[in-house]
PDB file of C-alpha atoms in Angstrom:
ATOM      1  CA  MET A   1     124.663 108.191  89.374  1.00 95.00           C
ATOM      2  CA  LEU A   2     126.591 104.905  89.561  1.00 96.00           C
ATOM      3  CA  LEU A   3     129.261 106.514  91.714  1.00 97.00           C
ATOM      4  CA  PHE A   4     126.529 107.889  93.991  1.00 98.00           C
ATOM      5  CA  LEU A   5     124.923 104.452  94.355  1.00 97.00           C
ATOM      6  CA  LYS A   6     128.313 102.912  95.139  1.00 97.00           C
ATOM      7  CA  ASP A   7     128.884 105.680  97.665  1.00 97.00           C
ATOM      8  CA  VAL A   8     125.542 104.870  99.300  1.00 97.00           C
ATOM      9  CA  GLY A   9     126.665 101.263  99.700  1.00 96.00           C
ATOM     10  CA  ILE A  10     125.516  99.387  96.628  1.00 96.00           C
ATOM     11  CA  GLU A  11     128.401  97.044  95.755  1.00 95.00           C
ATOM     12  CA  ASP A  12     129.605  96.585  92.166  1.00 95.00           C
ATOM     13  CA  ASN A  13     128.072  93.116  91.982  1.00 96.00           C
ATOM     14  CA  GLN A  14     124.712  94.494  93.243  1.00 96.00           C
ATOM     15  CA  LEU A  15     124.382  97.388  90.788  1.00 96.00           C
ATOM     16  CA  GLY A  16     122.830  95.302  87.994  1.00 95.00           C
ATOM     17  CA  ALA A  17     120.118  93.831  90.205  1.00 95.00           C
ATOM     18  CA  PHE A  18     119.457  97.219  91.815  1.00 96.00           C
ATOM     19  CA  LEU A  19     119.115  99.026  88.481  1.00 96.00           C
ATOM     20  CA  THR A  20     116.958  96.250  87.035  1.00 96.00           C
ATOM     21  CA  LYS A  21     114.503  96.783  89.889  1.00 96.00           C
ATOM     22  CA  ASN A  22     114.758 100.588  89.936  1.00 97.00           C
ATOM     23  CA  HIS A  23     115.791 101.989  86.573  1.00 96.00           C
ATOM     24  CA  ALA A  24     113.620 105.008  87.414  1.00 97.00           C
ATOM     25  CA  ILE A  25     116.409 106.218  89.687  1.00 97.00           C
ATOM     26  CA  PHE A  26     118.033 107.697  86.567  1.00 97.00           C
ATOM     27  CA  SER A  27     115.121 110.139  86.272  1.00 97.00           C
ATOM     28  CA  GLU A  28     115.759 111.426  89.803  1.00 97.00           C
ATOM     29  CA  ASP A  29     117.837 114.524  90.380  1.00 97.00           C
ATOM     30  CA  LEU A  30     121.184 113.576  91.910  1.00 98.00           C
ATOM     31  CA  GLU A  31     121.019 116.461  94.403  1.00 98.00           C
ATOM     32  CA  ASN A  32     117.605 115.279  95.608  1.00 97.00           C
ATOM     33  CA  LEU A  33     118.993 111.785  96.124  1.00 98.00           C
ATOM     34  CA  LYS A  34     121.855 113.209  98.163  1.00 98.00           C
ATOM     35  CA  ILE A  35     119.371 115.236 100.234  1.00 98.00           C
ATOM     36  CA  ARG A  36     117.345 112.077 100.944  1.00 98.00           C
ATOM     37  CA  VAL A  37     120.434 110.193 102.109  1.00 98.00           C
ATOM     38  CA  ALA A  38     121.454 113.183 104.236  1.00 98.00           C
ATOM     39  CA  TYR A  39     117.945 113.226 105.745  1.00 98.00           C
ATOM     40  CA  LEU A  40     118.227 109.548 106.747  1.00 98.00           C
ATOM     41  CA  LEU A  41     121.665 110.157 108.228  1.00 98.00           C
ATOM     42  CA  SER A  42     120.248 113.142 110.143  1.00 98.00           C
ATOM     43  CA  LYS A  43     117.692 110.772 111.684  1.00 97.00           C
ATOM     44  CA  ASN A  44     120.621 108.775 113.109  1.00 97.00           C
ATOM     45  CA  PHE A  45     120.525 105.966 110.575  1.00 98.00           C
ATOM     46  CA  SER A  46     124.121 104.845 110.085  1.00 98.00           C
ATOM     47  CA  LYS A  47     125.701 104.729 106.640  1.00 97.00           C
ATOM     48  CA  ALA A  48     125.516 100.908 106.892  1.00 97.00           C
ATOM     49  CA  ASP A  49     121.808 101.148 107.812  1.00 98.00           C
ATOM     50  CA  VAL A  50     121.102 103.329 104.768  1.00 98.00           C
ATOM     51  CA  ALA A  51     123.023 100.949 102.510  1.00 97.00           C
ATOM     52  CA  GLN A  52     121.089  97.952 103.839  1.00 97.00           C
ATOM     53  CA  MET A  53     117.770  99.761 103.488  1.00 98.00           C
ATOM     54  CA  VAL A  54     118.475 100.823  99.899  1.00 97.00           C
ATOM     55  CA  ARG A  55     119.564  97.275  98.966  1.00 96.00           C
ATOM     56  CA  LYS A  56     116.409  95.745 100.480  1.00 96.00           C
ATOM     57  CA  ALA A  57     114.053  98.470  99.206  1.00 97.00           C
ATOM     58  CA  PRO A  58     115.480  99.778  95.914  1.00 96.00           C
ATOM     59  CA  PHE A  59     112.789 102.463  95.534  1.00 97.00           C
ATOM     60  CA  LEU A  60     113.559 104.030  98.918  1.00 97.00           C
ATOM     61  CA  LEU A  61     115.575 106.896  97.438  1.00 97.00           C
ATOM     62  CA  ASN A  62     112.787 107.702  94.968  1.00 97.00           C
ATOM     63  CA  PHE A  63     110.691 108.928  97.913  1.00 97.00           C
ATOM     64  CA  SER A  64     110.825 112.601  98.845  1.00 97.00           C
ATOM     65  CA  VAL A  65     112.129 113.655 102.254  1.00 98.00           C
ATOM     66  CA  GLU A  66     108.604 114.715 103.182  1.00 97.00           C
ATOM     67  CA  ARG A  67     107.191 111.308 102.289  1.00 96.00           C
ATOM     68  CA  LEU A  68     109.966 109.463 104.132  1.00 97.00           C
ATOM     69  CA  ASP A  69     109.367 111.668 107.167  1.00 97.00           C
ATOM     70  CA  ASN A  70     105.622 111.023 107.013  1.00 96.00           C
ATOM     71  CA  ARG A  71     106.168 107.274 106.796  1.00 96.00           C
ATOM     72  CA  LEU A  72     108.610 107.223 109.701  1.00 97.00           C
ATOM     73  CA  GLY A  73     106.191 109.349 111.725  1.00 96.00           C
ATOM     74  CA  PHE A  74     103.281 107.067 110.854  1.00 95.00           C
ATOM     75  CA  PHE A  75     105.049 103.963 112.158  1.00 94.00           C
ATOM     76  CA  GLN A  76     106.377 105.704 115.238  1.00 95.00           C
ATOM     77  CA  LYS A  77     102.979 107.143 116.152  1.00 93.00           C
ATOM     78  CA  GLU A  78     100.681 104.284 115.175  1.00 88.00           C
ATOM     79  CA  LEU A  79     102.847 101.549 116.665  1.00 87.00           C
ATOM     80  CA  GLU A  80     103.741 103.727 119.645  1.00 88.00           C
ATOM     81  CA  LEU A  81     107.450 103.080 119.133  1.00 93.00           C
ATOM     82  CA  SER A  82     110.427 105.002 120.406  1.00 95.00           C
ATOM     83  CA  VAL A  83     112.624 106.714 117.833  1.00 96.00           C
ATOM     84  CA  LYS A  84     115.196 103.928 118.202  1.00 97.00           C
ATOM     85  CA  LYS A  85     112.620 101.146 117.836  1.00 96.00           C
ATOM     86  CA  THR A  86     111.194 102.851 114.737  1.00 97.00           C
ATOM     87  CA  ARG A  87     114.674 103.089 113.272  1.00 97.00           C
ATOM     88  CA  ASP A  88     115.392  99.415 114.076  1.00 97.00           C
ATOM     89  CA  LEU A  89     112.092  98.365 112.488  1.00 96.00           C
ATOM     90  CA  VAL A  90     112.646 100.147 109.179  1.00 97.00           C
ATOM     91  CA  VAL A  91     116.269  99.037 108.954  1.00 98.00           C
ATOM     92  CA  ARG A  92     115.063  95.423 109.186  1.00 97.00           C
ATOM     93  CA  LEU A  93     111.967  96.003 107.006  1.00 96.00           C
ATOM     94  CA  PRO A  94     112.624  99.043 104.795  1.00 97.00           C
ATOM     95  CA  ARG A  95     109.838  98.112 102.395  1.00 95.00           C
ATOM     96  CA  LEU A  96     107.461  99.331 105.085  1.00 95.00           C
ATOM     97  CA  LEU A  97     108.550 102.799 103.978  1.00 96.00           C
ATOM     98  CA  THR A  98     108.032 102.150 100.269  1.00 95.00           C
ATOM     99  CA  GLY A  99     105.053  99.802 100.213  1.00 93.00           C
ATOM    100  CA  SER A 100     101.369 100.482 100.538  1.00 92.00           C
ATOM    101  CA  LEU A 101     100.136 101.453 103.984  1.00 91.00           C
ATOM    102  CA  GLU A 102      96.748  99.787 103.441  1.00 90.00           C
ATOM    103  CA  PRO A 103      97.812  96.287 104.592  1.00 88.00           C
ATOM    104  CA  VAL A 104      99.543  97.851 107.596  1.00 87.00           C
ATOM    105  CA  LYS A 105      96.428  99.866 108.463  1.00 86.00           C
ATOM    106  CA  GLU A 106      94.238  96.783 108.080  1.00 82.00           C
ATOM    107  CA  ASN A 107      96.472  94.781 110.414  1.00 80.00           C
ATOM    108  CA  MET A 108      96.526  97.628 112.924  1.00 80.00           C
ATOM    109  CA  LYS A 109      92.735  97.869 112.827  1.00 76.00           C
ATOM    110  CA  VAL A 110      92.563  94.199 113.695  1.00 71.00           C
ATOM    111  CA  PHE A 111      94.948  94.711 116.672  1.00 72.00           C
ATOM    112  CA  ASN A 112      92.955  97.718 117.989  1.00 80.00           C
ATOM    113  CA  THR A 113      89.919  95.507 117.957  1.00 67.00           C
ATOM    114  CA  ARG A 114      89.304  93.774 121.204  1.00 72.00           C
ATOM    115  CA  LEU A 115      90.954  90.358 121.278  1.00 79.00           C
ATOM    116  CA  PHE A 116      88.068  88.645 122.989  1.00 84.00           C
ATOM    117  CA  LYS A 117      85.708  89.696 120.182  1.00 88.00           C
ATOM    118  CA  ILE A 118      87.905  87.857 117.720  1.00 90.00           C
ATOM    119  CA  LYS A 119      88.142  84.863 120.034  1.00 93.00           C
ATOM    120  CA  GLU A 120      84.369  84.731 120.578  1.00 95.00           C
ATOM    121  CA  ARG A 121      83.630  84.866 116.862  1.00 96.00           C
ATOM    122  CA  HIS A 122      86.328  82.345 116.020  1.00 96.00           C
ATOM    123  CA  LEU A 123      85.059  79.889 118.636  1.00 97.00           C
ATOM    124  CA  PHE A 124      81.504  80.291 117.318  1.00 98.00           C
ATOM    125  CA  LEU A 125      82.648  79.683 113.735  1.00 97.00           C
ATOM    126  CA  THR A 126      84.682  76.661 114.886  1.00 97.00           C
ATOM    127  CA  TYR A 127      81.615  75.322 116.722  1.00 97.00           C
ATOM    128  CA  LEU A 128      79.611  75.711 113.510  1.00 97.00           C
ATOM    129  CA  GLY A 129      82.385  74.241 111.354  1.00 96.00           C
ATOM    130  CA  ARG A 130      82.755  77.520 109.429  1.00 96.00           C
ATOM    131  CA  ALA A 131      86.165  78.773 110.649  1.00 96.00           C
ATOM    132  CA  GLN A 132      87.898  78.914 107.251  1.00 95.00           C
ATOM    133  CA  TYR A 133      90.631  81.532 106.883  1.00 94.00           C
ATOM    134  CA  ASP A 134      92.474  80.262 103.789  1.00 93.00           C
ATOM    135  CA  PRO A 135      91.771  82.585 100.830  1.00 92.00           C
ATOM    136  CA  ALA A 136      92.481  79.744  98.391  1.00 94.00           C
ATOM    137  CA  LYS A 137      89.576  77.668  99.736  1.00 93.00           C
ATOM    138  CA  PRO A 138      85.806  78.157  99.453  1.00 93.00           C
ATOM    139  CA  ASN A 139      83.904  80.042 102.174  1.00 92.00           C
ATOM    140  CA  TYR A 140      86.990  82.114 103.014  1.00 94.00           C
ATOM    141  CA  ILE A 141      86.505  84.528 105.927  1.00 94.00           C
ATOM    142  CA  SER A 142      88.812  87.537 105.869  1.00 91.00           C
ATOM    143  CA  LEU A 143      90.252  88.759 109.124  1.00 85.00           C
ATOM    144  CA  ASP A 144      88.819  92.182 108.360  1.00 84.00           C
ATOM    145  CA  LYS A 145      85.278  90.801 108.080  1.00 87.00           C
ATOM    146  CA  LEU A 146      85.765  88.717 111.199  1.00 89.00           C
ATOM    147  CA  VAL A 147      86.410  91.806 113.310  1.00 84.00           C
ATOM    148  CA  SER A 148      84.917  94.847 111.629  1.00 85.00           C
ATOM    149  CA  ILE A 149      81.268  94.078 111.016  1.00 91.00           C
ATOM    150  CA  PRO A 150      78.432  94.256 113.558  1.00 92.00           C
ATOM    151  CA  ASP A 151      77.172  91.056 115.209  1.00 94.00           C
ATOM    152  CA  GLU A 152      73.982  91.013 113.136  1.00 96.00           C
ATOM    153  CA  ILE A 153      75.871  90.996 109.844  1.00 96.00           C
ATOM    154  CA  PHE A 154      78.513  88.610 111.203  1.00 96.00           C
ATOM    155  CA  CYS A 155      75.828  86.131 112.213  1.00 97.00           C
ATOM    156  CA  GLU A 156      73.737  86.464 109.059  1.00 96.00           C
ATOM    157  CA  GLU A 157      76.455  86.618 106.383  1.00 95.00           C
ATOM    158  CA  ILE A 158      79.464  84.856 107.903  1.00 96.00           C
ATOM    159  CA  ALA A 159      78.203  82.389 110.532  1.00 97.00           C
ATOM    160  CA  LYS A 160      74.878  81.755 108.757  1.00 96.00           C
ATOM    161  CA  ALA A 161      73.205  81.679 112.159  1.00 97.00           C
ATOM    162  CA  SER A 162      70.929  83.904 114.188  1.00 97.00           C
ATOM    163  CA  VAL A 163      72.155  86.531 116.622  1.00 97.00           C
ATOM    164  CA  GLN A 164      70.193  84.686 119.320  1.00 97.00           C
ATOM    165  CA  ASP A 165      72.173  81.497 118.619  1.00 97.00           C
ATOM    166  CA  PHE A 166      75.425  83.471 118.817  1.00 97.00           C
ATOM    167  CA  HIS A 167      74.429  85.005 122.163  1.00 96.00           C
ATOM    168  CA  LYS A 168      73.358  81.593 123.529  1.00 97.00           C
ATOM    169  CA  PHE A 169      76.730  80.207 122.478  1.00 97.00           C
ATOM    170  CA  LEU A 170      78.548  83.064 124.240  1.00 95.00           C
ATOM    171  CA  LYS A 171      76.674  82.334 127.470  1.00 95.00           C
ATOM    172  CA  MET A 172      77.937  78.750 127.337  1.00 93.00           C
ATOM    173  CA  LEU A 173      81.568  79.934 127.296  1.00 86.00           C
TER     174      LEU A 173
END
């Protein structure tokens, strides 16, 4: 296993840190690990790319080929990236492949939301003195709530104002 990891590109002085983070790699079948590396190489990741990705995201090789393929496909499709751009993205940020997709999906939902809706609501909250987006402070407003709830609920629960007041404010813009 150690020879395999060195072959992948983990240097001698990086093995301890790598294994501390991912001791579960020893429970993986060596042939499966080789297949996963071969899969990445078949997707035109260079050997240096794979080494960098494994160093930055130690659990990368614990993921099955199917799961890696699904993750790559997700980012390519959802972000509308070319194959090369997808590859460049995950080489720079390989934890995108190993981390939870929920924060990514939440951020994407926000970006599919119309920008002016966010701007309108933010300006209204600023006007009311309620634009508070720091989760460590009281009256925190999550980005998700800012964009995903209907105007009635936004006005009542977040802005603490009437829908009529919100619409009057929008006409002033």
